[in-house]
CSV table of C-alpha atoms in Angstrom, one decimal:
chain,number,residue,atom,x,y,z
A,1,MET,CA,3.8,25.4,30.0
A,2,LYS,CA,3.9,23.3,27.2
A,3,HIS,CA,4.1,24.4,23.4
A,4,ILE,CA,3.3,21.5,21.2
A,5,GLY,CA,3.5,22.5,17.8
A,6,SER,CA,3.9,19.3,16.1
A,7,LEU,CA,4.2,15.6,16.8
A,8,SER,CA,7.9,15.8,16.3
A,9,TRP,CA,8.3,18.2,19.1
A,10,ALA,CA,6.5,15.9,21.4
A,11,MET,CA,8.4,13.1,20.1
A,12,ALA,CA,11.8,14.9,21.0
A,13,LEU,CA,10.3,15.3,24.6
A,14,SER,CA,9.1,11.8,24.8
A,15,LEU,CA,12.7,10.5,24.6
A,16,LEU,CA,13.3,11.6,28.1
A,17,GLY,CA,10.5,9.3,29.3
A,18,ILE,CA,11.7,6.2,27.5
A,19,ALA,CA,13.1,4.8,30.7
A,20,SER,CA,9.7,4.9,32.5
A,21,LEU,CA,8.2,2.3,30.1
A,22,SER,CA,10.0,-0.5,32.0
A,23,ALA,CA,8.7,0.8,35.3
A,24,CYS,CA,5.2,0.9,34.0
A,25,ASN,CA,5.3,-2.4,32.8
A,26,ALA,CA,6.8,-3.8,36.1
A,27,VAL,CA,3.7,-2.1,37.9
A,28,ALA,CA,1.6,-3.7,35.4
A,29,ASN,CA,3.2,-7.0,35.9
A,30,LEU,CA,3.1,-6.6,39.8
A,31,ARG,CA,-0.8,-5.7,39.8
A,32,LYS,CA,-1.3,-9.0,37.6
A,33,GLY,CA,0.6,-11.1,40.1
A,34,GLU,CA,-1.2,-9.9,43.0
A,35,LEU,CA,-4.5,-10.4,41.2
A,36,ASN,CA,-3.5,-13.8,40.5
A,37,LEU,CA,-2.4,-14.6,44.1
A,38,ASP,CA,-5.8,-13.3,45.4
A,39,VAL,CA,-7.9,-15.6,42.8
A,40,GLY,CA,-5.9,-18.6,43.3
A,41,ARG,CA,-4.4,-18.7,46.7
A,42,ASP,CA,-4.5,-21.9,48.7
A,43,ASN,CA,-2.1,-21.0,51.5
A,44,GLY,CA,-0.1,-24.4,50.9
A,45,ASN,CA,-3.1,-26.7,52.0
A,46,SER,CA,-4.3,-27.9,48.7
A,47,GLY,CA,-4.0,-31.6,49.5
A,48,ASN,CA,-6.0,-31.1,52.6
A,49,ASN,CA,-8.6,-29.0,50.8
A,50,ASN,CA,-8.7,-32.1,48.0
A,51,ALA,CA,-9.5,-34.6,51.0
A,52,GLN,CA,-12.2,-32.5,52.4
A,53,THR,CA,-13.8,-31.8,48.8
A,54,GLN,CA,-14.0,-35.6,48.1
A,55,GLY,CA,-15.7,-36.1,51.7
A,56,ASN,CA,-17.9,-33.2,51.6
A,57,ALA,CA,-18.9,-32.6,47.8
A,58,GLY,CA,-22.1,-30.7,48.7
A,59,SER,CA,-20.6,-28.3,51.0
A,60,SER,CA,-17.5,-27.8,49.1
A,61,ALA,CA,-19.4,-26.9,45.9
A,62,LYS,CA,-21.1,-24.4,48.1
A,63,ALA,CA,-18.1,-23.0,49.6
A,64,SER,CA,-16.2,-22.8,46.5
A,65,LYS,CA,-18.8,-21.0,44.6
A,66,PRO,CA,-17.0,-17.8,43.2
A,67,ARG,CA,-18.6,-14.4,44.5
A,68,GLY,CA,-17.9,-12.8,41.1
A,69,ASN,CA,-16.3,-13.5,37.9
A,70,ALA,CA,-12.5,-12.6,38.2
A,71,PRO,CA,-11.2,-9.8,36.0
A,72,ALA,CA,-9.7,-11.1,32.6
A,73,GLU,CA,-5.9,-11.0,32.8
A,74,LEU,CA,-4.3,-8.8,30.0
A,75,SER,CA,-1.2,-9.6,28.3
A,76,ASP,CA,1.7,-7.3,28.3
A,77,ALA,CA,0.6,-6.1,24.7
A,78,GLU,CA,-2.9,-5.3,25.9
A,79,GLU,CA,-1.7,-3.6,29.0
A,80,ALA,CA,0.5,-1.1,26.7
A,81,ASN,CA,-2.4,-0.8,24.4
A,82,LYS,CA,-4.9,0.0,27.2
A,83,ARG,CA,-2.2,2.5,28.8
A,84,CYS,CA,-1.5,4.5,25.6
A,85,GLN,CA,-5.4,4.6,24.9
A,86,ASP,CA,-6.2,5.9,28.3
A,87,TRP,CA,-3.5,8.8,28.0
A,88,ILE,CA,-5.0,9.8,24.5
A,89,ASP,CA,-8.4,9.5,26.1
A,90,GLY,CA,-7.6,11.4,29.2
A,91,ASN,CA,-5.9,14.4,27.3
A,92,ARG,CA,-9.0,14.7,25.3
A,93,LYS,CA,-11.3,14.9,28.1
A,94,ASP,CA,-9.3,17.5,29.9
A,95,THR,CA,-8.8,19.6,26.9
A,96,LYS,CA,-12.6,19.5,26.1
A,97,GLU,CA,-13.7,20.3,29.7
A,98,LEU,CA,-11.1,23.2,29.8
A,99,LEU,CA,-12.2,24.7,26.6
A,100,ALA,CA,-15.8,24.6,27.7
A,101,ALA,CA,-15.1,25.8,31.3
A,102,GLN,CA,-16.5,29.5,32.2
A,103,ILE,CA,-13.7,31.3,34.2
A,104,HIS,CA,-14.8,34.3,36.0
A,105,SER,CA,-12.5,34.5,39.0
A,106,LEU,CA,-8.9,34.2,40.2
A,107,ASP,CA,-9.1,30.9,41.9
A,108,GLU,CA,-10.9,29.5,38.7
A,109,ALA,CA,-8.0,30.8,36.6
A,110,LYS,CA,-5.5,29.3,38.8
A,111,ALA,CA,-7.3,25.9,38.7
A,112,ALA,CA,-7.4,26.1,35.1
A,113,TYR,CA,-3.9,26.7,34.9
A,114,ASP,CA,-2.9,23.8,37.2
A,115,ARG,CA,-5.2,21.4,35.4
A,116,TRP,CA,-3.7,22.5,31.9
A,117,ASP,CA,-0.1,22.1,33.2
A,118,LYS,CA,-0.9,18.4,34.3
A,119,ILE,CA,-1.9,17.6,30.5
A,120,ASP,CA,1.2,15.2,29.7
A,121,THR,CA,2.5,15.1,26.1
A,122,THR,CA,5.5,12.9,26.9
A,123,ILE,CA,4.6,10.1,24.6
A,124,ALA,CA,7.2,7.6,25.3
A,125,VAL,CA,6.1,7.6,29.0
A,126,HIS,CA,2.5,6.4,27.9
A,127,CYS,CA,2.9,4.3,24.6
A,128,GLU,CA,5.5,2.0,23.6
A,129,THR,CA,7.8,3.5,20.9
A,130,ASP,CA,11.0,2.7,19.2
A,131,CYS,CA,13.2,5.8,19.1
A,132,ALA,CA,16.6,6.5,17.2
A,133,VAL,CA,18.7,9.8,16.5
A,134,VAL,CA,18.9,10.5,12.9
A,135,LYS,CA,20.0,13.3,10.9
A,136,ASP,CA,17.4,15.8,9.5
A,137,ALA,CA,17.8,17.8,6.2
A,138,ASN,CA,19.7,20.3,7.8
A,139,GLY,CA,22.3,17.6,9.2
A,140,GLU,CA,21.1,18.1,12.5
A,141,SER,CA,20.6,15.2,15.0
A,142,VAL,CA,17.1,14.6,15.8
A,143,PRO,CA,15.2,11.9,17.5
A,144,LYS,CA,12.9,10.0,15.2
A,145,CYS,CA,10.4,7.6,16.8
A,146,THR,CA,7.6,5.2,15.7
A,147,PHE,CA,4.9,3.4,17.6
A,148,LYS,CA,5.3,-0.3,18.1
A,149,ASN,CA,1.4,-0.4,17.6
A,150,ALA,CA,0.9,1.7,14.5
A,151,LYS,CA,-2.8,2.3,15.1
A,152,PHE,CA,-1.7,4.7,17.6
A,153,GLN,CA,0.1,7.1,15.4
A,154,PRO,CA,-2.8,8.9,13.8
A,155,LEU,CA,-4.7,9.0,17.2
A,156,VAL,CA,-1.9,10.5,19.0
A,157,ASP,CA,-1.3,13.1,16.1
A,158,SER,CA,-4.8,14.2,16.1
A,159,MET,CA,-4.8,14.4,20.2
A,160,LEU,CA,-1.7,16.4,20.0
A,161,ASP,CA,-3.2,18.7,17.4
A,162,GLU,CA,-6.3,19.1,19.7
A,163,VAL,CA,-4.3,20.0,22.6
A,164,SER,CA,-2.1,22.5,20.6
A,165,LYS,CA,-4.9,24.4,19.2
A,166,ALA,CA,-6.7,24.5,22.7
A,167,GLU,CA,-3.8,25.9,24.5
A,168,PRO,CA,-4.0,29.7,23.6
A,169,GLN,CA,-7.7,29.5,23.7
A,170,VAL,CA,-7.5,28.0,27.4
A,171,LEU,CA,-4.7,30.3,28.7
A,172,GLU,CA,-6.2,33.5,27.1
A,173,LYS,CA,-9.6,32.6,29.0
A,174,ALA,CA,-7.7,32.1,32.3
A,175,ILE,CA,-5.9,35.3,32.1
A,176,ARG,CA,-8.7,37.5,31.3
A,177,GLY,CA,-10.6,35.7,34.1
A,178,ALA,CA,-8.0,36.9,36.6
A,179,LEU,CA,-7.6,40.2,35.4
A,180,LYS,CA,-10.0,42.0,37.7
A,181,GLU,CA,-8.8,40.4,40.7
A,182,ASP,CA,-5.1,40.1,40.2
A,183,PRO,CA,-3.7,41.9,37.1
A,184,LYS,CA,-0.1,41.2,38.2
A,185,TRP,CA,-0.9,37.4,38.2
A,186,ALA,CA,-2.4,37.7,34.9
A,187,ARG,CA,0.5,39.7,33.5
A,188,ASN,CA,3.3,37.2,34.7
A,189,LYS,CA,1.4,34.4,33.1
A,190,MET,CA,1.0,36.3,29.9
A,191,PHE,CA,4.8,36.8,29.8
A,192,THR,CA,5.4,33.2,29.1
A,193,LEU,CA,3.2,33.5,25.9
A,194,PHE,CA,5.3,36.2,24.7
A,195,ARG,CA,8.6,34.2,25.2
A,196,ASN,CA,7.5,31.3,23.4
A,197,GLU,CA,6.9,30.9,19.5
A,198,ASP,CA,8.2,34.9,19.1
A,199,ARG,CA,8.4,34.5,15.3
A,200,LYS,CA,4.9,33.5,14.8
A,201,PRO,CA,2.2,36.5,14.0
A,202,ASN,CA,-0.3,36.3,16.7
A,203,GLU,CA,-3.2,38.9,16.7
A,204,TRP,CA,-4.9,37.4,19.6
A,205,LEU,CA,-1.9,37.9,21.9
A,206,ARG,CA,-1.9,41.5,20.8
A,207,GLY,CA,-5.4,42.1,21.9
A,208,LEU,CA,-4.7,40.1,25.2
A,209,ALA,CA,-1.5,42.1,25.9
A,210,HIS,CA,-3.5,45.6,25.4
A,211,ASP,CA,-6.2,44.3,27.8
A,212,VAL,CA,-3.5,43.1,30.3
A,213,SER,CA,-1.8,46.1,30.1
A,214,LYS,CA,-4.8,48.4,30.6
A,215,ALA,CA,-5.8,46.7,33.9
A,216,TYR,CA,-2.1,46.4,35.3
A,217,ASP,CA,-1.1,50.1,34.4
A,218,ALA,CA,-4.5,51.2,36.1
A,219,SER,CA,-3.5,49.4,39.3
A,220,LEU,CA,0.2,50.9,39.1
A,221,GLU,CA,-1.1,54.4,38.6
A,222,GLN,CA,-3.1,54.2,41.7
A,223,MET,CA,-0.3,52.8,43.7
A,224,PHE,CA,2.2,55.3,42.3
A,225,LYS,CA,0.0,58.5,43.0
A,226,ALA,CA,-0.5,57.0,46.6
A,227,ASN,CA,3.2,56.7,47.3
A,228,GLY,CA,4.3,59.8,45.9
A,229,GLY,CA,5.8,59.3,42.5
A,230,LEU,CA,6.5,57.2,39.4
A,231,GLY,CA,7.8,53.8,40.1
A,232,LYS,CA,7.1,54.0,44.0
A,233,LYS,CA,5.4,50.6,44.8
A,234,ASP,CA,4.0,49.7,48.0
A,235,ASN,CA,6.3,48.4,50.9
A,236,GLY,CA,9.3,50.5,49.5
A,237,GLU,CA,9.7,48.5,46.3
A,238,VAL,CA,10.5,50.3,43.3
A,239,VAL,CA,10.5,49.7,39.6
A,240,CYS,CA,11.1,51.2,36.2
A,241,VAL,CA,8.1,52.7,34.0
A,242,TYR,CA,8.1,53.3,30.2
A,243,SER,CA,6.3,55.7,27.7
A,244,ARG,CA,6.3,57.0,24.3
A,245,ASN,CA,7.0,60.4,25.7
A,246,ALA,CA,9.5,61.8,27.8
A,247,LEU,CA,9.1,61.2,31.3
A,248,PRO,CA,8.9,64.0,33.8
A,249,ALA,CA,11.9,65.2,35.8
A,250,GLY,CA,11.9,63.7,39.1
A,251,GLY,CA,9.0,61.2,38.4
A,252,LYS,CA,6.5,63.7,39.6
A,253,GLY,CA,3.3,64.9,37.6
A,254,HIS,CA,1.5,63.4,34.8
A,255,THR,CA,2.2,59.5,34.6
A,256,GLY,CA,1.4,58.5,31.0
A,257,PHE,CA,3.1,55.2,31.0
A,258,ALA,CA,2.4,51.9,29.7
A,259,THR,CA,3.5,48.2,29.9
A,260,HIS,CA,2.6,47.2,26.5
A,261,PHE,CA,3.8,48.8,23.0
A,262,ASP,CA,2.9,48.1,19.4
A,263,GLY,CA,5.4,49.0,16.3
A,264,PRO,CA,8.6,50.5,16.1
A,265,GLY,CA,9.6,53.8,17.9
A,266,VAL,CA,11.4,55.3,20.7
A,267,ILE,CA,10.7,54.1,24.4
A,268,TYR,CA,11.5,56.2,27.2
A,269,VAL,CA,12.4,54.6,30.5
A,270,GLY,CA,12.2,56.2,33.8
A,271,CYS,CA,13.5,54.1,36.8
A,272,ARG,CA,13.2,54.8,40.6
A,273,LEU,CA,16.3,53.7,42.7
A,274,GLN,CA,16.3,52.3,46.0
A,275,GLY,CA,17.5,55.6,47.8
A,276,PRO,CA,19.6,58.3,46.6
A,277,ALA,CA,22.1,57.4,43.9
A,278,ASN,CA,25.0,59.0,45.8
A,279,GLY,CA,24.2,56.3,48.5
A,280,GLN,CA,25.9,53.8,46.4
A,281,ASN,CA,29.7,53.4,45.7
A,282,GLY,CA,30.2,52.8,41.9
A,283,LYS,CA,29.0,53.4,38.2
A,284,ILE,CA,25.2,53.7,37.9
A,285,LEU,CA,24.3,51.9,34.5
A,286,LEU,CA,21.0,51.6,32.8
A,287,TYR,CA,20.7,48.2,31.0
A,288,PHE,CA,18.3,47.5,28.2
A,289,ASN,CA,17.8,43.5,27.8
A,290,ALA,CA,15.5,41.8,25.5
A,291,ASP,CA,14.0,38.2,26.0
A,292,THR,CA,13.4,36.5,22.8
A,293,GLY,CA,12.9,32.6,22.4
A,294,PRO,CA,15.1,30.8,25.1
A,295,ALA,CA,17.8,33.4,25.3
A,296,GLU,CA,17.9,36.9,27.0
A,297,ARG,CA,20.7,39.5,25.8
A,298,MET,CA,21.7,42.8,26.6
A,299,LEU,CA,20.8,45.3,23.8
A,300,HIS,CA,22.3,48.5,24.9
A,301,GLU,CA,23.8,49.8,28.1
A,302,VAL,CA,24.0,53.6,29.3
A,303,ASP,CA,26.7,54.8,31.6
A,304,LEU,CA,24.8,57.4,33.7
A,305,GLY,CA,28.1,58.2,35.7
A,306,HIS,CA,29.5,57.5,38.9
A,307,SER,CA,27.1,57.5,41.9
A,308,SER,CA,28.8,60.3,43.5
A,309,ALA,CA,28.3,62.4,40.3
A,310,VAL,CA,24.8,61.3,39.8
A,311,GLY,CA,24.0,62.9,43.2
A,312,LYS,CA,21.1,62.7,45.3
A,313,THR,CA,18.4,61.8,43.0
A,314,ASP,CA,16.6,58.3,43.1
A,315,TRP,CA,15.2,58.7,39.6
A,316,VAL,CA,17.1,58.0,36.3
A,317,THR,CA,16.0,58.2,33.0
A,318,GLY,CA,16.9,57.0,29.6
A,319,LYS,CA,15.7,56.0,26.1
A,320,PHE,CA,15.9,53.1,23.4
A,321,SER,CA,14.5,52.3,20.1
A,322,LEU,CA,12.3,49.1,19.6
A,323,PRO,CA,12.8,46.8,17.6
A,324,ALA,CA,16.5,46.3,18.0
A,325,GLY,CA,19.2,44.2,17.1
A,326,GLU,CA,19.8,41.8,14.2
A,327,ASP,CA,18.2,38.9,16.0
A,328,PHE,CA,14.7,40.5,16.1
A,329,ALA,CA,14.3,41.2,12.4
A,330,LYS,CA,12.0,38.2,12.3
A,331,THR,CA,10.6,38.4,15.7
A,332,VAL,CA,6.9,39.1,16.2
A,333,HIS,CA,6.7,39.8,20.0
A,334,TYR,CA,9.0,39.7,22.9
A,335,THR,CA,9.6,41.1,26.6
A,336,PHE,CA,11.8,43.8,27.2
A,337,ASP,CA,13.6,44.8,30.3
A,338,ALA,CA,15.2,47.8,31.8
A,339,GLN,CA,17.6,47.5,34.8
A,340,VAL,CA,19.4,50.0,36.7
A,341,ILE,CA,22.6,48.5,38.1
A,342,VAL,CA,25.6,49.7,40.3
A,343,ARG,CA,29.0,48.4,39.3
A,344,ASN,CA,31.8,48.8,42.0
A,345,VAL,CA,35.5,48.7,41.4
A,346,TRP,CA,35.7,45.1,41.8
A,347,ASN,CA,33.0,44.5,38.9
A,348,GLU,CA,30.3,43.5,41.3
A,349,GLN,CA,26.8,44.5,40.3
A,350,THR,CA,23.6,45.1,42.1
A,351,ILE,CA,20.3,45.4,40.7
A,352,LEU,CA,18.7,48.7,42.0
A,353,SER,CA,15.6,48.6,40.0
A,354,SER,CA,14.0,46.7,37.1
A,355,SER,CA,10.8,46.1,35.2
A,356,VAL,CA,9.5,44.3,31.9
A,357,LEU,CA,7.3,45.4,29.3
A,358,THR,CA,5.9,43.5,26.5
A,359,TRP,CA,6.1,44.5,22.8
A,360,HIS,CA,4.3,43.6,19.6
A,361,LYS,CA,5.7,44.1,16.0
């Protein structure tokens, strides 16, 4: 998933593709060489052909009449300019068509996601640039690139801006299109949106999260009821659930859970284990992690006691306040993960249950 933001970002990525330029030029030159061979081939018999031509001028003229005009040969610079322009035009075409597409099914949603992922914004692979590493205002080393053909600078700037602005519209449309058929798939795709650009206010993402949560929670509730308790999924899988209210003892009774929350407050967590706690051998711990930007960090850990003391229960609970941690003072939205683990005497850990919610300030 790409998050472009600005040309400078794309330029940074483009450094990774600079080496590909020589390969592209080699392919272009090879194609031209093949073309020249096809058009001008004489198979080493030019002398015989000349003699035959002098003796049979009429038939020679007829035989040598071209079947069509040979393609004009492009210079290296023209090839490079064409490659860059084709890339710009192709990205614009894909972006406009995806913005206009109607998405009403899971298959259409997946197809839109796949097509969006193929929109390539690595500049140096497609356009000739000169790049160097320089110091920015903060003294950090950053790449700075300029186009060898200056006319492409505004064209690429404009194209990247179009792609950047279209991204949330395209992805939200795909996620909503998949909700009825597969809310889990839609929710997983939404996680990526929460993990990126998490310090930018995003009201459309808040609305999307509530709608995804509503569809996903409904599917979970039906499953939990069928399987005899909160956190009990199909095929023996178990998960944690979350609520603004204390969850029932044993994970029975009224559900009242959610997978998305707004604003500060206490979140109650109930986690179903993969069997009775005393079937383990070690400390039972409830971890609270938050995923913001490129990092995931543990916010809190609750020691529930040794597995033998926790007993026969397969349901453990805890609570935590959100937002939490100094790093989240400016964070607008992030994903939050609860994990139940068992830690043995050798400090080895095994995850017994886990589940993620989304949170918006």
